[in-house]
PDB file of C-alpha atoms in Angstrom:
ATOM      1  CA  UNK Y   1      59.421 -42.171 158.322  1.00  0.00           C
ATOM      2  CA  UNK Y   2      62.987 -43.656 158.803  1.00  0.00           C
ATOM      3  CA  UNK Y   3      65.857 -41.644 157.962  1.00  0.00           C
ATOM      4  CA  UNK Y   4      66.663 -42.409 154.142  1.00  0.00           C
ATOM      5  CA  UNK Y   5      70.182 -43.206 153.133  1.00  0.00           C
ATOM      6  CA  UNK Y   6      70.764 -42.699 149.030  1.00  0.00           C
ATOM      7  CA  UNK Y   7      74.079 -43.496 147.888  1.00  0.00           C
ATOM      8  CA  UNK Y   8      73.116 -44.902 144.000  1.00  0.00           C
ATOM      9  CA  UNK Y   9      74.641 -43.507 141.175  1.00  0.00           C
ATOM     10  CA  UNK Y  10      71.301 -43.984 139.537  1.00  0.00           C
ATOM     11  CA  UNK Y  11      68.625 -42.987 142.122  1.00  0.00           C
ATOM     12  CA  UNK Y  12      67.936 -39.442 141.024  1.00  0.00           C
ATOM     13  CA  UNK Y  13      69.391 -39.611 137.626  1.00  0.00           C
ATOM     14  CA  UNK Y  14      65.935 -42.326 136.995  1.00  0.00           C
ATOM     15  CA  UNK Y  15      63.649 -40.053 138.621  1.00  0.00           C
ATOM     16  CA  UNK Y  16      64.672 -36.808 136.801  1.00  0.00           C
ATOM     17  CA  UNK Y  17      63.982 -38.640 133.240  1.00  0.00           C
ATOM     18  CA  UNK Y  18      60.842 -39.813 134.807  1.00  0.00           C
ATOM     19  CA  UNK Y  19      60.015 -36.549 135.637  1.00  0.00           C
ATOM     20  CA  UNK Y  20      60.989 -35.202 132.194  1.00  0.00           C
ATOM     21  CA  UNK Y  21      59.418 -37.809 130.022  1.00  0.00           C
ATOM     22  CA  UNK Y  22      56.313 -37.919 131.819  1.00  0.00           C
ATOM     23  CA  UNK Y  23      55.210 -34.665 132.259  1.00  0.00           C
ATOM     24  CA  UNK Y  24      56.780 -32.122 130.602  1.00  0.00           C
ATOM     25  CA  UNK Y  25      58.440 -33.739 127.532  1.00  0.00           C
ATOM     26  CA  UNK Y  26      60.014 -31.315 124.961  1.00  0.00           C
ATOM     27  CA  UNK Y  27      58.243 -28.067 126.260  1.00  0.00           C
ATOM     28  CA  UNK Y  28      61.731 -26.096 126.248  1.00  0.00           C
ATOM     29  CA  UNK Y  29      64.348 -25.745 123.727  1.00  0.00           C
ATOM     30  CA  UNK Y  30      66.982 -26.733 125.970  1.00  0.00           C
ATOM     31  CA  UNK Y  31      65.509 -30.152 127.115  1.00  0.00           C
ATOM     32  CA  UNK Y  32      66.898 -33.251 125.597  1.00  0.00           C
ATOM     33  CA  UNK Y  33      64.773 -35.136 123.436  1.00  0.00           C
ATOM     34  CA  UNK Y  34      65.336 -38.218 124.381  1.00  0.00           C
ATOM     35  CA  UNK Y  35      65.748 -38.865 128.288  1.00  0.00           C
ATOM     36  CA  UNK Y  36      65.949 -42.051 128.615  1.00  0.00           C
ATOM     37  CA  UNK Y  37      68.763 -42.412 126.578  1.00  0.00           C
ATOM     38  CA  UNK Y  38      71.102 -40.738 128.701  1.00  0.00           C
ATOM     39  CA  UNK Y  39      69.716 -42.500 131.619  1.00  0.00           C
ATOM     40  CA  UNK Y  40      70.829 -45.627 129.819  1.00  0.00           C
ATOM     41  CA  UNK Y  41      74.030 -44.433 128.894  1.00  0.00           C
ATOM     42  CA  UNK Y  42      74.806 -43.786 132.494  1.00  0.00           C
ATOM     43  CA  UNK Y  43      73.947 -47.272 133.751  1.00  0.00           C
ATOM     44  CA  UNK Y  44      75.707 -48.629 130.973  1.00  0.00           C
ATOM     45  CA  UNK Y  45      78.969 -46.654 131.847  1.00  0.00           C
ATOM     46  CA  UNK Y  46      78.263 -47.851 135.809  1.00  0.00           C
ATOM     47  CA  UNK Y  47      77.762 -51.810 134.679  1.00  0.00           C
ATOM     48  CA  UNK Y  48      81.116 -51.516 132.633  1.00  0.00           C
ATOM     49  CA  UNK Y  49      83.375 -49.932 135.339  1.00  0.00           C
ATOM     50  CA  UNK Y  50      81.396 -52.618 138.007  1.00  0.00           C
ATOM     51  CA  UNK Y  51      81.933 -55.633 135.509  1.00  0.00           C
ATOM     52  CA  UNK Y  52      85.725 -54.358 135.456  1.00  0.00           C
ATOM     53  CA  UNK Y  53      86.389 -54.187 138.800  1.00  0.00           C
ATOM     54  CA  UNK Y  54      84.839 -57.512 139.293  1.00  0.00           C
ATOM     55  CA  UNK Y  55      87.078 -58.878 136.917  1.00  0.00           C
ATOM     56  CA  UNK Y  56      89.671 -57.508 138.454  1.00  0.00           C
ATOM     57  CA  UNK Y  57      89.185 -58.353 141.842  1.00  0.00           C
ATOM     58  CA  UNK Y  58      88.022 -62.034 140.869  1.00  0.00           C
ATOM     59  CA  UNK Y  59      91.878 -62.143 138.805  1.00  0.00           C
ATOM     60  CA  UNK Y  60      93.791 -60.279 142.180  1.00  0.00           C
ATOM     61  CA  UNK Y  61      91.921 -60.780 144.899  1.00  0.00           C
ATOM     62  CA  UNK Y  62      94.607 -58.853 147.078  1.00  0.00           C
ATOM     63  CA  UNK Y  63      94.216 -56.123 144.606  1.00  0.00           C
ATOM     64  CA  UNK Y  64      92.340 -53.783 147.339  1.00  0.00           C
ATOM     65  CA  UNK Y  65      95.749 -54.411 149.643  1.00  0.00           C
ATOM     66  CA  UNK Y  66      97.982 -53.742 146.553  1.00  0.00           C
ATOM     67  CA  UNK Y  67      99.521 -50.284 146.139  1.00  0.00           C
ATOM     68  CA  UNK Y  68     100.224 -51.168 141.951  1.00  0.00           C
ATOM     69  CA  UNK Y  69      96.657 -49.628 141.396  1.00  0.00           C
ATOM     70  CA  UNK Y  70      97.146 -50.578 137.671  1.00  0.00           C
ATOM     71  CA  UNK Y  71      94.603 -50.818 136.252  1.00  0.00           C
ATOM     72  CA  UNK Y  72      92.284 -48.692 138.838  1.00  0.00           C
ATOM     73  CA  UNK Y  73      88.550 -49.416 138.770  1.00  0.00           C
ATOM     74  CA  UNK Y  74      86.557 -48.170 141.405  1.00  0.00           C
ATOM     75  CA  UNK Y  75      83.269 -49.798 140.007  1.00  0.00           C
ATOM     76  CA  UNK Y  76      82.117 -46.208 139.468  1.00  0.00           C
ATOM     77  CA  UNK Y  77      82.365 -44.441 136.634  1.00  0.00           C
ATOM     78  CA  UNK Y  78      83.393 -40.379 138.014  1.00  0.00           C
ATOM     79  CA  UNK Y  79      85.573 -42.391 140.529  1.00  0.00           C
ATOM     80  CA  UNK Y  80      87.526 -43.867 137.844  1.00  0.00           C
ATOM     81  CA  UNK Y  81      87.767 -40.863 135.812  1.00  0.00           C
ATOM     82  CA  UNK Y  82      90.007 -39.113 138.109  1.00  0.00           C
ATOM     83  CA  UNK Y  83      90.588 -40.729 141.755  1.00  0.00           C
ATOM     84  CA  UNK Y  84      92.536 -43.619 140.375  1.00  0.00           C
ATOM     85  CA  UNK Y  85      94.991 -40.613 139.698  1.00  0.00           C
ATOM     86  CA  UNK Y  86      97.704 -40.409 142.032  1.00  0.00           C
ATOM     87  CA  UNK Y  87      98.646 -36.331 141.167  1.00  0.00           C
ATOM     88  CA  UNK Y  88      95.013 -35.779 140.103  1.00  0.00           C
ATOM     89  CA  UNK Y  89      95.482 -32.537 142.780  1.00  0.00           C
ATOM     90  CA  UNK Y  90      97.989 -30.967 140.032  1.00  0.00           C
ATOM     91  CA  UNK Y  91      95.210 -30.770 137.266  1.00  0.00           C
ATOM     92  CA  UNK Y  92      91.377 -30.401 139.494  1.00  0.00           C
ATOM     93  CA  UNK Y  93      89.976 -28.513 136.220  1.00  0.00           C
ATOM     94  CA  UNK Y  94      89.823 -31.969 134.692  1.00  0.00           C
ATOM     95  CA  UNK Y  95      87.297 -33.001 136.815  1.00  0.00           C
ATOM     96  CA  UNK Y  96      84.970 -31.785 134.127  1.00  0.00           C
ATOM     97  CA  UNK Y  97      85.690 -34.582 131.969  1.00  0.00           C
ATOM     98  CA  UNK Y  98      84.136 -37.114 134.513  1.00  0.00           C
ATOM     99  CA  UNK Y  99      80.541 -35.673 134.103  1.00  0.00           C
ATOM    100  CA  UNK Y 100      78.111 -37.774 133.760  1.00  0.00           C
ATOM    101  CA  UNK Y 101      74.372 -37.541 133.033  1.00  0.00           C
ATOM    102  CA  UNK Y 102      71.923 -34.848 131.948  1.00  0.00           C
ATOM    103  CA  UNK Y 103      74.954 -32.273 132.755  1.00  0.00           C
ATOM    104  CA  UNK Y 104      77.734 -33.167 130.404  1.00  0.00           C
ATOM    105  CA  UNK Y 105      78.186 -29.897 128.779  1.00  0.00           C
ATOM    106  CA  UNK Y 106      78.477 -28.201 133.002  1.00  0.00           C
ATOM    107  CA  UNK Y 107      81.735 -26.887 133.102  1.00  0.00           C
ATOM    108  CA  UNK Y 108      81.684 -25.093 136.354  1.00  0.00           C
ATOM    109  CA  UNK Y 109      84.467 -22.774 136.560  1.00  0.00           C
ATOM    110  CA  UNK Y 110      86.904 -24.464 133.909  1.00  0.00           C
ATOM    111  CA  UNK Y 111      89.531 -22.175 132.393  1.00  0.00           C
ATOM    112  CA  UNK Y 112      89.087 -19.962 135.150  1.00  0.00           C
ATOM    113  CA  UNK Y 113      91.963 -19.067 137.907  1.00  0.00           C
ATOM    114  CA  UNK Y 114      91.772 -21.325 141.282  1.00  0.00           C
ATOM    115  CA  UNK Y 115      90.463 -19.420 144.669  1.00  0.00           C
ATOM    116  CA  UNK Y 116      91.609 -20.949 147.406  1.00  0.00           C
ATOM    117  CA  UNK Y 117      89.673 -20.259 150.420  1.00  0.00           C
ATOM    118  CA  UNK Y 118      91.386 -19.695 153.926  1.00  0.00           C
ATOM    119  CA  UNK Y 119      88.951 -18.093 156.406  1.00  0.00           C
ATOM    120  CA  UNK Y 120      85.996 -20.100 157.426  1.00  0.00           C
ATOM    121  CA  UNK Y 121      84.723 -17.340 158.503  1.00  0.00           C
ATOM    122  CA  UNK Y 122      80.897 -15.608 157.781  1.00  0.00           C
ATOM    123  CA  UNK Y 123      81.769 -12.273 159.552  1.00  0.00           C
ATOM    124  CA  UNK Y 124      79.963  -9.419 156.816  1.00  0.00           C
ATOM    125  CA  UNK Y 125      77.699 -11.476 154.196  1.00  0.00           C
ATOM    126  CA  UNK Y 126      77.015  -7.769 152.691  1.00  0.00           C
ATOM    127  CA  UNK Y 127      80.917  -7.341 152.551  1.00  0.00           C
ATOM    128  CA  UNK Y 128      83.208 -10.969 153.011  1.00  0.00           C
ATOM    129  CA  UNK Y 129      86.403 -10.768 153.206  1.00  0.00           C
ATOM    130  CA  UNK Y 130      88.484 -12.232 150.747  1.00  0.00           C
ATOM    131  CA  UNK Y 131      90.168 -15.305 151.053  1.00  0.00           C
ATOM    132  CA  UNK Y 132      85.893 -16.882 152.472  1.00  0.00           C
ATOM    133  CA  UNK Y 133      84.282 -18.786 150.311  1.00  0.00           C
ATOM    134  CA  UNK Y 134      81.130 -16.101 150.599  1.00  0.00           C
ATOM    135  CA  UNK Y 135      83.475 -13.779 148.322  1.00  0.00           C
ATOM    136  CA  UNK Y 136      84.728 -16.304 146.331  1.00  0.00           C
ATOM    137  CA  UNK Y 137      81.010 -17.282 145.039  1.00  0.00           C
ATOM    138  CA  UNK Y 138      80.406 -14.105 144.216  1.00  0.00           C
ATOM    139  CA  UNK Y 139      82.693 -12.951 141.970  1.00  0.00           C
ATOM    140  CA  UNK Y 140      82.063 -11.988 137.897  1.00  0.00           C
ATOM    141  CA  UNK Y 141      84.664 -14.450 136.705  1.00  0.00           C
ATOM    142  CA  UNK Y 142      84.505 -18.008 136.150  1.00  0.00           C
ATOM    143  CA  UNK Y 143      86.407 -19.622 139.346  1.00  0.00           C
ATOM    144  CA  UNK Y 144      87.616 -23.063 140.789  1.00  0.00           C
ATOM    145  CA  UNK Y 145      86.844 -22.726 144.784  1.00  0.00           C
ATOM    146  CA  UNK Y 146      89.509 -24.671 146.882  1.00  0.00           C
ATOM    147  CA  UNK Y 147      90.192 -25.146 150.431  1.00  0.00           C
ATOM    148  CA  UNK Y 148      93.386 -24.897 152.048  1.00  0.00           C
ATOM    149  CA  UNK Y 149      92.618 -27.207 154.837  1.00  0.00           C
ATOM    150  CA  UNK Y 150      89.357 -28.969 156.429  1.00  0.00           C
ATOM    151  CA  UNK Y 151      87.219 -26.360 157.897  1.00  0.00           C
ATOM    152  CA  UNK Y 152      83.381 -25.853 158.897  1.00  0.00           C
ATOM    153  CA  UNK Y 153      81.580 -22.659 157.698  1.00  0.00           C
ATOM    154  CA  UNK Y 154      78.942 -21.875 159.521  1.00  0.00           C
ATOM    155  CA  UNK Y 155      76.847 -18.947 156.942  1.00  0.00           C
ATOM    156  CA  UNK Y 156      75.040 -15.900 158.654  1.00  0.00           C
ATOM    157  CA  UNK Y 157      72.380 -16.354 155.526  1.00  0.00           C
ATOM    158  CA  UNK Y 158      71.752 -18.283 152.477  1.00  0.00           C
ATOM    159  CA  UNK Y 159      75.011 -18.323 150.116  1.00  0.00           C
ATOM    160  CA  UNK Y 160      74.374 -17.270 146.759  1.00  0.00           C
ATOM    161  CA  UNK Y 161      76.388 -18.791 144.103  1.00  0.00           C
ATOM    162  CA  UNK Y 162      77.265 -17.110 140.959  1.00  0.00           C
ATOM    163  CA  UNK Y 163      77.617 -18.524 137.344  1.00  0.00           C
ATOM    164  CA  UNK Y 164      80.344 -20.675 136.804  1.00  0.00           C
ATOM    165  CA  UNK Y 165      81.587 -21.736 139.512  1.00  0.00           C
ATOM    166  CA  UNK Y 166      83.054 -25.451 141.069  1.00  0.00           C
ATOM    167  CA  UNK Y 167      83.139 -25.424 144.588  1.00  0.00           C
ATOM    168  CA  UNK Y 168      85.883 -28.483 144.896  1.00  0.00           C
ATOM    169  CA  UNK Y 169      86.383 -30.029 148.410  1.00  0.00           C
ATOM    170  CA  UNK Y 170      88.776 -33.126 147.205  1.00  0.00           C
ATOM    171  CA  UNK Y 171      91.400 -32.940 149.691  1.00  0.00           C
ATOM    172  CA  UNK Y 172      89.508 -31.508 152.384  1.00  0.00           C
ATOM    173  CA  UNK Y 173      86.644 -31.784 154.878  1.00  0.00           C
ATOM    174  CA  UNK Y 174      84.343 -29.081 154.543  1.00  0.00           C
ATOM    175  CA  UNK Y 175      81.198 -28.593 156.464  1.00  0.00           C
ATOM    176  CA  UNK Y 176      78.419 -25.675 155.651  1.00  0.00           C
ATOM    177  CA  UNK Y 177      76.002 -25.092 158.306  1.00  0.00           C
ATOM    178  CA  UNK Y 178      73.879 -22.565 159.369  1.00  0.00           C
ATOM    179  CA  UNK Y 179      71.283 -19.819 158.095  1.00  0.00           C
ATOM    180  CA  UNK Y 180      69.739 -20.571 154.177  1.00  0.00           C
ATOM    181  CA  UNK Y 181      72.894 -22.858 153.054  1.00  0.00           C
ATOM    182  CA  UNK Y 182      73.418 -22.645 149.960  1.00  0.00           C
ATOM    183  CA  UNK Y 183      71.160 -20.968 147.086  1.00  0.00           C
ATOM    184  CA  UNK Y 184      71.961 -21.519 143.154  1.00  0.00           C
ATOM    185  CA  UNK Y 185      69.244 -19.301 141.513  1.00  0.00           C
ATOM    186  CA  UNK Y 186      68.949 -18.549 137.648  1.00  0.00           C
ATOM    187  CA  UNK Y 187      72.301 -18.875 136.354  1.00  0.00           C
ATOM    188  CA  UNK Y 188      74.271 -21.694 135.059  1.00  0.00           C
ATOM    189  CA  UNK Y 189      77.401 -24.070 134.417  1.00  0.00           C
ATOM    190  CA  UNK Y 190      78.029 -24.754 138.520  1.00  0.00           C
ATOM    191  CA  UNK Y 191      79.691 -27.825 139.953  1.00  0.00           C
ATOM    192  CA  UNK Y 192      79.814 -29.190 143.732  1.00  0.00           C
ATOM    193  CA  UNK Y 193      81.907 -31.627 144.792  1.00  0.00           C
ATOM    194  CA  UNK Y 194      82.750 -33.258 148.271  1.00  0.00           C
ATOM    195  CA  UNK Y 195      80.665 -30.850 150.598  1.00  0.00           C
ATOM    196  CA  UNK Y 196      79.055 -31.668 153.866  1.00  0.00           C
ATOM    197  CA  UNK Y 197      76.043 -29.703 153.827  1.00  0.00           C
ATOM    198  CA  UNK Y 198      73.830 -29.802 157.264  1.00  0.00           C
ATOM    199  CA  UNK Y 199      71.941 -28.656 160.062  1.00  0.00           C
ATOM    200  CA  UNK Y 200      70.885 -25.754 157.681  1.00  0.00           C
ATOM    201  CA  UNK Y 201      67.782 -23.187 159.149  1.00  0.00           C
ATOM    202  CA  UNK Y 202      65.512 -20.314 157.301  1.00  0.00           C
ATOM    203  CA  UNK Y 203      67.048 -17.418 156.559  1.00  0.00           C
ATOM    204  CA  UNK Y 204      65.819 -14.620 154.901  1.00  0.00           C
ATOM    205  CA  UNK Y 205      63.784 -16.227 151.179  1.00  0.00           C
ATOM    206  CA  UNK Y 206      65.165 -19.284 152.162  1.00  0.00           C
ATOM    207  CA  UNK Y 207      63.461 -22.231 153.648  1.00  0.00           C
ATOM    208  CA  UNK Y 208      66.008 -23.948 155.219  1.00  0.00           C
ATOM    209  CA  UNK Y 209      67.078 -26.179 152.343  1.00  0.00           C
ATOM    210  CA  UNK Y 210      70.472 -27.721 152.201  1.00  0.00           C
ATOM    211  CA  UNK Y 211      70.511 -26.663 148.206  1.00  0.00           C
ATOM    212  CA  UNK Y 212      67.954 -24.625 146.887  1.00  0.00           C
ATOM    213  CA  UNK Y 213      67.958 -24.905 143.076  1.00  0.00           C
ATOM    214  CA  UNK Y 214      65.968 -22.740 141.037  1.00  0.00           C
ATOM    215  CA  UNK Y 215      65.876 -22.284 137.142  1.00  0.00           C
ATOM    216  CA  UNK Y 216      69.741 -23.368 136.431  1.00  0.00           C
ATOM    217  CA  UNK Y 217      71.041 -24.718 133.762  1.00  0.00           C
ATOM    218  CA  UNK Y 218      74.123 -27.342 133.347  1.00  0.00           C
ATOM    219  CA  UNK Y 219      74.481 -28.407 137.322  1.00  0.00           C
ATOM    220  CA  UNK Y 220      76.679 -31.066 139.149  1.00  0.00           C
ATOM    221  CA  UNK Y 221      76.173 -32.143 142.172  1.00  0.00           C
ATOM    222  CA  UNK Y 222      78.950 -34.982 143.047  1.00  0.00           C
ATOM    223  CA  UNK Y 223      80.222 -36.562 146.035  1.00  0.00           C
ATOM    224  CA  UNK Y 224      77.962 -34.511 148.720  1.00  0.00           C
ATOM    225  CA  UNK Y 225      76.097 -34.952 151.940  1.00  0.00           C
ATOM    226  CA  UNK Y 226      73.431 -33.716 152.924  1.00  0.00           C
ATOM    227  CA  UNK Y 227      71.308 -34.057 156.865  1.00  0.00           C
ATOM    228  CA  UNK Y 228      68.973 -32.527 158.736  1.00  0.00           C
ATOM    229  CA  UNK Y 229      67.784 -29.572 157.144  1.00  0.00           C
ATOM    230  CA  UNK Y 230      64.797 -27.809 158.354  1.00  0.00           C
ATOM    231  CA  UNK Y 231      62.967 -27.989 154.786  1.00  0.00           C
ATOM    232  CA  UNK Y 232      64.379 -30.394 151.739  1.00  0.00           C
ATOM    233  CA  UNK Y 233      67.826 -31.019 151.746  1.00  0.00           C
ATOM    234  CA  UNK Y 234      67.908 -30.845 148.228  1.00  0.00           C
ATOM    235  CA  UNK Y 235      64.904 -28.400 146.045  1.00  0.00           C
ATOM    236  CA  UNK Y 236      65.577 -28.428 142.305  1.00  0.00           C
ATOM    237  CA  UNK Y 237      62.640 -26.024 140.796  1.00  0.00           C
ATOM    238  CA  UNK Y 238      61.637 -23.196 138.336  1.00  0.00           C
ATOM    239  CA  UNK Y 239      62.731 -25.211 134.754  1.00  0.00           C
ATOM    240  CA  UNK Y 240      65.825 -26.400 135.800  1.00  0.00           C
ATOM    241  CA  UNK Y 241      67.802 -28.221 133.254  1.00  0.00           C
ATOM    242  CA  UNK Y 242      70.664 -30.303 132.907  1.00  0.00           C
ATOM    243  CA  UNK Y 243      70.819 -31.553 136.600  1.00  0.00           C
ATOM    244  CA  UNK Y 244      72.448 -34.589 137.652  1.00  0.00           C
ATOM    245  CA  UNK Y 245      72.935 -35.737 141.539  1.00  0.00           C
ATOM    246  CA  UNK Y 246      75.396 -38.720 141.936  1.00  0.00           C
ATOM    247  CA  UNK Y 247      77.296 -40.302 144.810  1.00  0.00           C
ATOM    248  CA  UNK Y 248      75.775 -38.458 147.067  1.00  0.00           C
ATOM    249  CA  UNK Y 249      74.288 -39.012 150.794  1.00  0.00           C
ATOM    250  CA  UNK Y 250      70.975 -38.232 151.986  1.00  0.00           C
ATOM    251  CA  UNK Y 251      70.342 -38.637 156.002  1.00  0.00           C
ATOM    252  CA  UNK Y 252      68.770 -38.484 159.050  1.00  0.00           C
ATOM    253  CA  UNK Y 253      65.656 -36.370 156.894  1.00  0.00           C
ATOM    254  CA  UNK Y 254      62.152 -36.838 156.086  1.00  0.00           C
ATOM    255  CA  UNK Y 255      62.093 -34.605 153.149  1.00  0.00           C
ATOM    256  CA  UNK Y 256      65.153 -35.515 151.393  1.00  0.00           C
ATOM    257  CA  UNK Y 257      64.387 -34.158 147.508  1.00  0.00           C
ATOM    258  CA  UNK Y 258      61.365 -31.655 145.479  1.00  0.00           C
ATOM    259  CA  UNK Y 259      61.341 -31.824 141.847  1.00  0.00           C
ATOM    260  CA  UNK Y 260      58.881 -29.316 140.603  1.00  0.00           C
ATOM    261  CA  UNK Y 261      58.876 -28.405 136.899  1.00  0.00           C
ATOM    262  CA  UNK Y 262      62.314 -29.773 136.209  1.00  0.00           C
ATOM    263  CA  UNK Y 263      63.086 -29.836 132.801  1.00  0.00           C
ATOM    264  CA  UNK Y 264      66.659 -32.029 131.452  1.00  0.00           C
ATOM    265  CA  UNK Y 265      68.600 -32.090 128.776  1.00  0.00           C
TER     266      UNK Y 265
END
């Protein structure tokens, strides 16, 4: 099989209401009743900001070269929600109003303190230092995870991500590599944005998954990439609800997504 390339807005938003609808329609309390709805309110919101741009564009068509970005449409609809916002840096908390999807209500680490992350370092996963974004993810309290400047993170095992929590990598170029990646097991309300998750290998329960998703509700998964992991690059299993995946990147992999009892709402 050819490496597989996904960058649609749509992609896995269609296939979790297919999922939903066909096999395990209302059979939780949490799941939405009506799938397909949302799934048409998202393409609806993606034709409008496409339709605007085009307009746009077809009215200015130096408008790309312009720097009076007024109006900003990026013919996508999380894009224009905050990019298109030249101090959008000052406020990163309202990245929560750009959700889209199954996962409207996921509000990550909102109205918690920012932790900025330093040390790229993995030196003691059973004690991290602060300042790594190991102890960051593990902390009680709701947090915003920053980075203070590109880095790559290479993990000793799988990362385990407590409740609300956004990892945010606007502004910077993060990589995470290295034993179990990242793990985001029975809890809820987390949001990932603008990682470059790869080259990940078996560690411990994990299989070598780039994300390993398991029984979470209200998850966002935005602006990501994802390669050559040594099982799925992204797992989402165990009743998982409210899950959307959008503008993401899915390479050089032959087993790019499992769905297995995912439930939305």
């Amino acid at each position: 099989m050819s490496p597989c390339a996904c960058t649609s807005l749509l992609t896995c938003m269609l296939y979790l209401a297919c999922i939903s609808s066909t096999f395990i329609r209302a059979t939780l309390p949490h799941q939405h009743p009506d799938p397909e709805a949302i799934v048409l309110q998202l393409q609806r919101k993606v034709n409008a900001s496409i339709t605007s741009r085009r307009q746009i564009l077809e009215t200015n068509p130096l408008y790309i070269q312009s720097k009076d970005q007024t109006p900003c449409q990026t013919g996508n609809p999380v894009d224009d929600c905050w990019r298109c916002d030249p101090n959008w840096a000052n406020d990163r908390q309202r990245l929560t109003d750009c959700t889209v999807g199954f996962d409207q209500g996921a509000m990550g680490g909102k109205g918690g303190q920012i932790y900025i992350v330093s040390d790229p370092s993995d030196g003691d996963p059973e004690n991290p230092q602060p300042g790594t974004l190991r102890h960051a993810v593990i902390q009680s309290e709701p947090l915003w995870i920053i980075f203070a400047h590109d880095m790559h993170i290479n993990l000793k095992t799988e990362l385990i991500v407590s409740s609300t929590k956004t990892i945010d990598g606007r502004g910077a170029m993060v990589h995470i590599t290295g034993k179990g990646c990242i793990a985001i097991e029975h809890v809820e309300n987390i949001i990932i944005h603008g990682l470059y998750i790869h080259d990940c290998e078996p560690s411990g329960k994990s299989d070598g998954d780039g994300l390993a998703i398991k029984g979470i509700r209200n998850l966002w998964i935005d602006h990501c990439s994802f390669a050559r992991c040594m099982d799925g690059l992204v797992d989402i299993t165990e009743g998982s609800t409210a899950v959307t995946v959008t503008n993401s990147y899915f390479t050089e992999h032959n087993k790019v997504m499992l769905l297995l009892k995912v439930q939305v709402i």
